[in-house]
Amino acid sequence: MRTAICPGSFDPVTYGHLDIIGRAALIFDRLIVAVSYNPGKNPLFSIDERIQLLQGVLSNYPNIEVKAFSGLTVDAAIECKAKAIIRGLRVVSDFENEFRMALTNQKLACHIETVFLMTKAEYSFISSTTVKEVASFGGSLRSLVPPLVEEKLREKFKRCHED
Ligand code: ADP
């Protein structure tokens, strides 16, 4: 059984994430989508909300599980018995940080490989940050996130505007 872990903040999950997750789920027998608490990044959605959104949009994949994690990614990988950490690459500027993280993780746990999947061209510009910015100004989210996520973003920003 080959298990991989796909770590991230997923604040919120976008079509870019889903592309990487879906492709990784075809390569590995079991894929754990590991959602980091990341309080330092001041997330818009709570950890439970992010997990619920991921579970909602990934319900058709029998080999995907969604879990919360805190601490080191390699520790989460070891706990899940994962052989690989999946990361997506969008633009050249992703590379430096991802390379640094992959080398650090290799030092920490040399038996776990980092596997990079290149984004599809049509998703290369999508990030959770861009999605939140568009949502905050009431722009169309149709090509960026699934309808369930769009609905939750609308609710969030409606509440923010009312406050
Ligand atoms: P993190 O804060 O750990 O970078 P993110 O939720 O921003 O978490 O991203 C999780 C993973 O998804 C990362 O590997 C990131 O590169 C990848 N990713 C995010 N958006 C895209 C996209 N549009 N195309 C491909 N990969 C993406």
PDB file of C-alpha atoms and ligand atoms in Angstrom:
ATOM      1  CA  MET A   1       0.000   0.000   0.000  1.00  0.00           C
ATOM      2  CA  ARG A   2       1.662   3.227  -1.120  1.00  0.00           C
ATOM      3  CA  THR A   3       0.574   6.190   0.968  1.00  0.00           C
ATOM      4  CA  ALA A   4       1.345   9.857   0.304  1.00  0.00           C
ATOM      5  CA  ILE A   5       0.565  12.983   2.249  1.00  0.00           C
ATOM      6  CA  CYS A   6      -0.473  16.254   0.644  1.00  0.00           C
ATOM      7  CA  PRO A   7       0.083  19.009   3.227  1.00  0.00           C
ATOM      8  CA  GLY A   8      -1.154  22.582   3.022  1.00  0.00           C
ATOM      9  CA  SER A   9      -3.218  25.335   4.566  1.00  0.00           C
ATOM     10  CA  PHE A  10      -6.135  24.977   2.112  1.00  0.00           C
ATOM     11  CA  ASP A  11      -7.603  28.300   3.234  1.00  0.00           C
ATOM     12  CA  PRO A  12      -9.786  27.572   1.256  1.00  0.00           C
ATOM     13  CA  VAL A  13      -9.312  24.685  -1.169  1.00  0.00           C
ATOM     14  CA  THR A  14      -9.172  25.842  -4.830  1.00  0.00           C
ATOM     15  CA  TYR A  15      -9.355  24.152  -8.235  1.00  0.00           C
ATOM     16  CA  GLY A  16      -5.520  24.349  -8.247  1.00  0.00           C
ATOM     17  CA  HIS A  17      -5.330  22.233  -5.074  1.00  0.00           C
ATOM     18  CA  LEU A  18      -7.967  19.820  -6.376  1.00  0.00           C
ATOM     19  CA  ASP A  19      -6.032  19.244  -9.577  1.00  0.00           C
ATOM     20  CA  ILE A  20      -2.885  18.289  -7.641  1.00  0.00           C
ATOM     21  CA  ILE A  21      -4.831  16.172  -5.123  1.00  0.00           C
ATOM     22  CA  GLY A  22      -6.775  14.339  -7.840  1.00  0.00           C
ATOM     23  CA  ARG A  23      -3.635  13.552  -9.834  1.00  0.00           C
ATOM     24  CA  ALA A  24      -1.745  12.376  -6.729  1.00  0.00           C
ATOM     25  CA  ALA A  25      -4.676  10.107  -5.812  1.00  0.00           C
ATOM     26  CA  LEU A  26      -4.213   8.329  -9.154  1.00  0.00           C
ATOM     27  CA  ILE A  27      -0.527   7.648  -8.461  1.00  0.00           C
ATOM     28  CA  PHE A  28      -0.795   6.524  -4.817  1.00  0.00           C
ATOM     29  CA  ASP A  29      -3.046   3.894  -3.237  1.00  0.00           C
ATOM     30  CA  ARG A  30      -3.924   6.151  -0.325  1.00  0.00           C
ATOM     31  CA  LEU A  31      -3.649   9.926  -0.087  1.00  0.00           C
ATOM     32  CA  ILE A  32      -3.880  11.880   3.145  1.00  0.00           C
ATOM     33  CA  VAL A  33      -4.725  15.547   2.673  1.00  0.00           C
ATOM     34  CA  ALA A  34      -3.122  17.053   5.775  1.00  0.00           C
ATOM     35  CA  VAL A  35      -4.499  20.435   6.772  1.00  0.00           C
ATOM     36  CA  SER A  36      -2.122  22.542   8.837  1.00  0.00           C
ATOM     37  CA  TYR A  37      -3.461  24.736  11.635  1.00  0.00           C
ATOM     38  CA  ASN A  38      -1.134  27.548  10.575  1.00  0.00           C
ATOM     39  CA  PRO A  39      -2.311  30.160  13.115  1.00  0.00           C
ATOM     40  CA  GLY A  40       0.670  32.296  12.056  1.00  0.00           C
ATOM     41  CA  LYS A  41      -0.977  32.798   8.657  1.00  0.00           C
ATOM     42  CA  ASN A  42      -4.158  34.099  10.311  1.00  0.00           C
ATOM     43  CA  PRO A  43      -6.498  31.863   8.287  1.00  0.00           C
ATOM     44  CA  LEU A  44      -9.920  33.041   7.117  1.00  0.00           C
ATOM     45  CA  PHE A  45     -11.452  29.602   7.706  1.00  0.00           C
ATOM     46  CA  SER A  46     -11.040  27.626  10.930  1.00  0.00           C
ATOM     47  CA  ILE A  47      -9.345  24.243  10.750  1.00  0.00           C
ATOM     48  CA  ASP A  48     -12.757  22.512  11.029  1.00  0.00           C
ATOM     49  CA  GLU A  49     -14.217  24.622   8.222  1.00  0.00           C
ATOM     50  CA  ARG A  50     -11.238  23.907   5.950  1.00  0.00           C
ATOM     51  CA  ILE A  51     -11.515  20.181   6.652  1.00  0.00           C
ATOM     52  CA  GLN A  52     -15.278  20.185   6.044  1.00  0.00           C
ATOM     53  CA  LEU A  53     -14.837  21.954   2.700  1.00  0.00           C
ATOM     54  CA  LEU A  54     -12.153  19.478   1.621  1.00  0.00           C
ATOM     55  CA  GLN A  55     -14.262  16.500   2.706  1.00  0.00           C
ATOM     56  CA  GLY A  56     -17.239  17.957   0.850  1.00  0.00           C
ATOM     57  CA  VAL A  57     -15.415  18.389  -2.452  1.00  0.00           C
ATOM     58  CA  LEU A  58     -13.400  15.154  -2.195  1.00  0.00           C
ATOM     59  CA  SER A  59     -16.251  12.840  -1.210  1.00  0.00           C
ATOM     60  CA  ASN A  60     -16.061  10.948  -4.534  1.00  0.00           C
ATOM     61  CA  TYR A  61     -12.504   9.745  -3.913  1.00  0.00           C
ATOM     62  CA  PRO A  62     -12.474   6.488  -1.914  1.00  0.00           C
ATOM     63  CA  ASN A  63      -8.683   6.586  -1.372  1.00  0.00           C
ATOM     64  CA  ILE A  64      -8.462  10.124   0.061  1.00  0.00           C
ATOM     65  CA  GLU A  65      -8.642  11.024   3.762  1.00  0.00           C
ATOM     66  CA  VAL A  66      -8.569  14.548   5.184  1.00  0.00           C
ATOM     67  CA  LYS A  67      -6.840  15.160   8.532  1.00  0.00           C
ATOM     68  CA  ALA A  68      -5.648  18.077  10.618  1.00  0.00           C
ATOM     69  CA  PHE A  69      -2.009  18.306  11.577  1.00  0.00           C
ATOM     70  CA  SER A  70       0.292  20.558  13.532  1.00  0.00           C
ATOM     71  CA  GLY A  71       4.044  20.421  13.814  1.00  0.00           C
ATOM     72  CA  LEU A  72       6.461  19.059  11.266  1.00  0.00           C
ATOM     73  CA  THR A  73       5.182  17.707   7.949  1.00  0.00           C
ATOM     74  CA  VAL A  74       7.623  14.787   8.167  1.00  0.00           C
ATOM     75  CA  ASP A  75       6.175  13.804  11.568  1.00  0.00           C
ATOM     76  CA  ALA A  76       2.673  13.838  10.067  1.00  0.00           C
ATOM     77  CA  ALA A  77       3.990  11.747   7.155  1.00  0.00           C
ATOM     78  CA  ILE A  78       5.612   9.209   9.506  1.00  0.00           C
ATOM     79  CA  GLU A  79       2.416   8.987  11.566  1.00  0.00           C
ATOM     80  CA  CYS A  80       0.397   8.232   8.412  1.00  0.00           C
ATOM     81  CA  LYS A  81       3.055   5.777   7.169  1.00  0.00           C
ATOM     82  CA  ALA A  82       3.440   7.934   4.061  1.00  0.00           C
ATOM     83  CA  LYS A  83       6.375   7.366   1.730  1.00  0.00           C
ATOM     84  CA  ALA A  84       5.978  10.685  -0.082  1.00  0.00           C
ATOM     85  CA  ILE A  85       5.057  14.309   0.476  1.00  0.00           C
ATOM     86  CA  ILE A  86       3.171  15.800  -2.478  1.00  0.00           C
ATOM     87  CA  ARG A  87       3.641  19.460  -3.298  1.00  0.00           C
ATOM     88  CA  GLY A  88       2.375  21.491  -6.235  1.00  0.00           C
ATOM     89  CA  LEU A  89       4.507  23.892  -8.236  1.00  0.00           C
ATOM     90  CA  ARG A  90       2.855  26.824  -9.942  1.00  0.00           C
ATOM     91  CA  VAL A  91       5.410  29.408 -10.854  1.00  0.00           C
ATOM     92  CA  VAL A  92       9.184  29.705 -10.709  1.00  0.00           C
ATOM     93  CA  SER A  93       8.861  31.735  -7.513  1.00  0.00           C
ATOM     94  CA  ASP A  94       7.364  28.665  -5.743  1.00  0.00           C
ATOM     95  CA  PHE A  95      10.562  26.772  -6.458  1.00  0.00           C
ATOM     96  CA  GLU A  96      12.974  28.385  -4.023  1.00  0.00           C
ATOM     97  CA  ASN A  97      10.806  27.887  -0.964  1.00  0.00           C
ATOM     98  CA  GLU A  98       9.731  24.389  -2.012  1.00  0.00           C
ATOM     99  CA  PHE A  99      13.348  23.381  -2.707  1.00  0.00           C
ATOM    100  CA  ARG A 100      14.401  24.615   0.740  1.00  0.00           C
ATOM    101  CA  MET A 101      11.545  22.746   2.423  1.00  0.00           C
ATOM    102  CA  ALA A 102      12.216  19.539   0.455  1.00  0.00           C
ATOM    103  CA  LEU A 103      15.906  19.582   1.417  1.00  0.00           C
ATOM    104  CA  THR A 104      15.050  20.246   5.066  1.00  0.00           C
ATOM    105  CA  ASN A 105      12.552  17.398   5.086  1.00  0.00           C
ATOM    106  CA  GLN A 106      15.120  15.128   3.458  1.00  0.00           C
ATOM    107  CA  LYS A 107      17.532  15.913   6.301  1.00  0.00           C
ATOM    108  CA  LEU A 108      14.841  15.263   8.904  1.00  0.00           C
ATOM    109  CA  ALA A 109      13.560  12.012   7.376  1.00  0.00           C
ATOM    110  CA  CYS A 110      15.622  10.685   4.470  1.00  0.00           C
ATOM    111  CA  HIS A 111      13.206   7.822   3.760  1.00  0.00           C
ATOM    112  CA  ILE A 112      10.405  10.209   2.796  1.00  0.00           C
ATOM    113  CA  GLU A 113      10.521  11.655  -0.727  1.00  0.00           C
ATOM    114  CA  THR A 114       9.032  14.967  -1.783  1.00  0.00           C
ATOM    115  CA  VAL A 115       7.175  14.579  -5.074  1.00  0.00           C
ATOM    116  CA  PHE A 116       6.394  17.720  -7.068  1.00  0.00           C
ATOM    117  CA  LEU A 117       3.491  17.893  -9.453  1.00  0.00           C
ATOM    118  CA  MET A 118       3.478  20.725 -11.961  1.00  0.00           C
ATOM    119  CA  THR A 119       0.255  22.726 -12.047  1.00  0.00           C
ATOM    120  CA  LYS A 120      -1.958  22.617 -15.115  1.00  0.00           C
ATOM    121  CA  ALA A 121      -1.530  25.839 -17.094  1.00  0.00           C
ATOM    122  CA  GLU A 122      -5.130  26.905 -16.511  1.00  0.00           C
ATOM    123  CA  TYR A 123      -4.680  26.733 -12.720  1.00  0.00           C
ATOM    124  CA  SER A 124      -1.199  28.221 -12.503  1.00  0.00           C
ATOM    125  CA  PHE A 125      -2.431  31.638 -11.354  1.00  0.00           C
ATOM    126  CA  ILE A 126      -4.826  30.349  -8.674  1.00  0.00           C
ATOM    127  CA  SER A 127      -3.924  30.676  -5.015  1.00  0.00           C
ATOM    128  CA  SER A 128      -6.075  30.791  -1.880  1.00  0.00           C
ATOM    129  CA  THR A 129      -4.873  34.373  -1.366  1.00  0.00           C
ATOM    130  CA  THR A 130      -6.097  35.461  -4.824  1.00  0.00           C
ATOM    131  CA  VAL A 131      -9.411  33.678  -4.284  1.00  0.00           C
ATOM    132  CA  LYS A 132      -9.992  35.479  -0.948  1.00  0.00           C
ATOM    133  CA  GLU A 133      -9.123  38.810  -2.534  1.00  0.00           C
ATOM    134  CA  VAL A 134     -11.579  38.277  -5.409  1.00  0.00           C
ATOM    135  CA  ALA A 135     -14.257  37.118  -2.926  1.00  0.00           C
ATOM    136  CA  SER A 136     -13.720  40.152  -0.703  1.00  0.00           C
ATOM    137  CA  PHE A 137     -14.598  42.426  -3.620  1.00  0.00           C
ATOM    138  CA  GLY A 138     -17.565  40.317  -4.741  1.00  0.00           C
ATOM    139  CA  GLY A 139     -15.915  39.063  -7.968  1.00  0.00           C
ATOM    140  CA  SER A 140     -16.831  35.862  -9.779  1.00  0.00           C
ATOM    141  CA  LEU A 141     -15.309  32.747  -8.224  1.00  0.00           C
ATOM    142  CA  ARG A 142     -16.753  30.237 -10.680  1.00  0.00           C
ATOM    143  CA  SER A 143     -13.485  29.280 -12.388  1.00  0.00           C
ATOM    144  CA  LEU A 144     -11.428  29.379  -9.176  1.00  0.00           C
ATOM    145  CA  VAL A 145     -13.213  27.228  -6.576  1.00  0.00           C
ATOM    146  CA  PRO A 146     -15.989  24.578  -6.467  1.00  0.00           C
ATOM    147  CA  PRO A 147     -19.560  25.834  -5.794  1.00  0.00           C
ATOM    148  CA  LEU A 148     -19.496  24.649  -2.150  1.00  0.00           C
ATOM    149  CA  VAL A 149     -16.386  26.744  -1.449  1.00  0.00           C
ATOM    150  CA  GLU A 150     -17.827  29.702  -3.360  1.00  0.00           C
ATOM    151  CA  GLU A 151     -20.935  29.582  -1.174  1.00  0.00           C
ATOM    152  CA  LYS A 152     -18.868  29.550   2.063  1.00  0.00           C
ATOM    153  CA  LEU A 153     -16.678  32.412   0.838  1.00  0.00           C
ATOM    154  CA  ARG A 154     -19.764  34.483   0.020  1.00  0.00           C
ATOM    155  CA  GLU A 155     -21.157  33.798   3.523  1.00  0.00           C
ATOM    156  CA  LYS A 156     -17.838  34.751   5.157  1.00  0.00           C
ATOM    157  CA  PHE A 157     -17.490  38.028   3.341  1.00  0.00           C
ATOM    158  CA  LYS A 158     -21.174  38.906   3.702  1.00  0.00           C
ATOM    159  CA  ARG A 159     -20.682  38.537   7.467  1.00  0.00           C
ATOM    160  CA  CYS A 160     -17.453  40.587   7.360  1.00  0.00           C
ATOM    161  CA  HIS A 161     -19.230  43.382   5.452  1.00  0.00           C
ATOM    162  CA  GLU A 162     -22.151  43.350   7.919  1.00  0.00           C
ATOM    163  CA  ASP A 163     -19.795  43.614  10.944  1.00  0.00           C
TER     164      ASP A 163
HETATM  165  P1  ADP B   1       1.017  26.039   2.056  1.00  0.00           P
HETATM  166  O1  ADP B   1       0.698  27.158   2.988  1.00  0.00           O
HETATM  167  O2  ADP B   1       1.582  24.821   2.742  1.00  0.00           O
HETATM  168  O3  ADP B   1       1.796  26.419   0.813  1.00  0.00           O
HETATM  169  P2  ADP B   1      -1.320  25.938   0.377  1.00  0.00           P
HETATM  170  O4  ADP B   1      -2.700  25.583   0.805  1.00  0.00           O
HETATM  171  O5  ADP B   1      -1.087  27.327  -0.097  1.00  0.00           O
HETATM  172  O6  ADP B   1      -0.410  25.546   1.589  1.00  0.00           O
HETATM  173  O7  ADP B   1      -0.853  24.936  -0.767  1.00  0.00           O
HETATM  174  C1  ADP B   1      -0.825  23.548  -0.571  1.00  0.00           C
HETATM  175  C2  ADP B   1      -0.150  22.894  -1.767  1.00  0.00           C
HETATM  176  O8  ADP B   1      -0.921  23.093  -2.945  1.00  0.00           O
HETATM  177  C3  ADP B   1       1.238  23.480  -2.081  1.00  0.00           C
HETATM  178  O9  ADP B   1       2.091  22.434  -2.511  1.00  0.00           O
HETATM  179  C4  ADP B   1       0.971  24.424  -3.223  1.00  0.00           C
HETATM  180  O10 ADP B   1       2.103  24.603  -4.043  1.00  0.00           O
HETATM  181  C5  ADP B   1      -0.127  23.655  -3.963  1.00  0.00           C
HETATM  182  N1  ADP B   1      -0.947  24.554  -4.782  1.00  0.00           N
HETATM  183  C6  ADP B   1      -1.684  25.603  -4.365  1.00  0.00           C
HETATM  184  N2  ADP B   1      -2.301  26.188  -5.409  1.00  0.00           N
HETATM  185  C7  ADP B   1      -1.924  25.486  -6.512  1.00  0.00           C
HETATM  186  C8  ADP B   1      -2.202  25.605  -7.926  1.00  0.00           C
HETATM  187  N3  ADP B   1      -2.960  26.572  -8.399  1.00  0.00           N
HETATM  188  N4  ADP B   1      -1.632  24.699  -8.751  1.00  0.00           N
HETATM  189  C9  ADP B   1      -0.832  23.730  -8.260  1.00  0.00           C
HETATM  190  N5  ADP B   1      -0.530  23.574  -6.959  1.00  0.00           N
HETATM  191  C10 ADP B   1      -1.058  24.434  -6.098  1.00  0.00           C
END
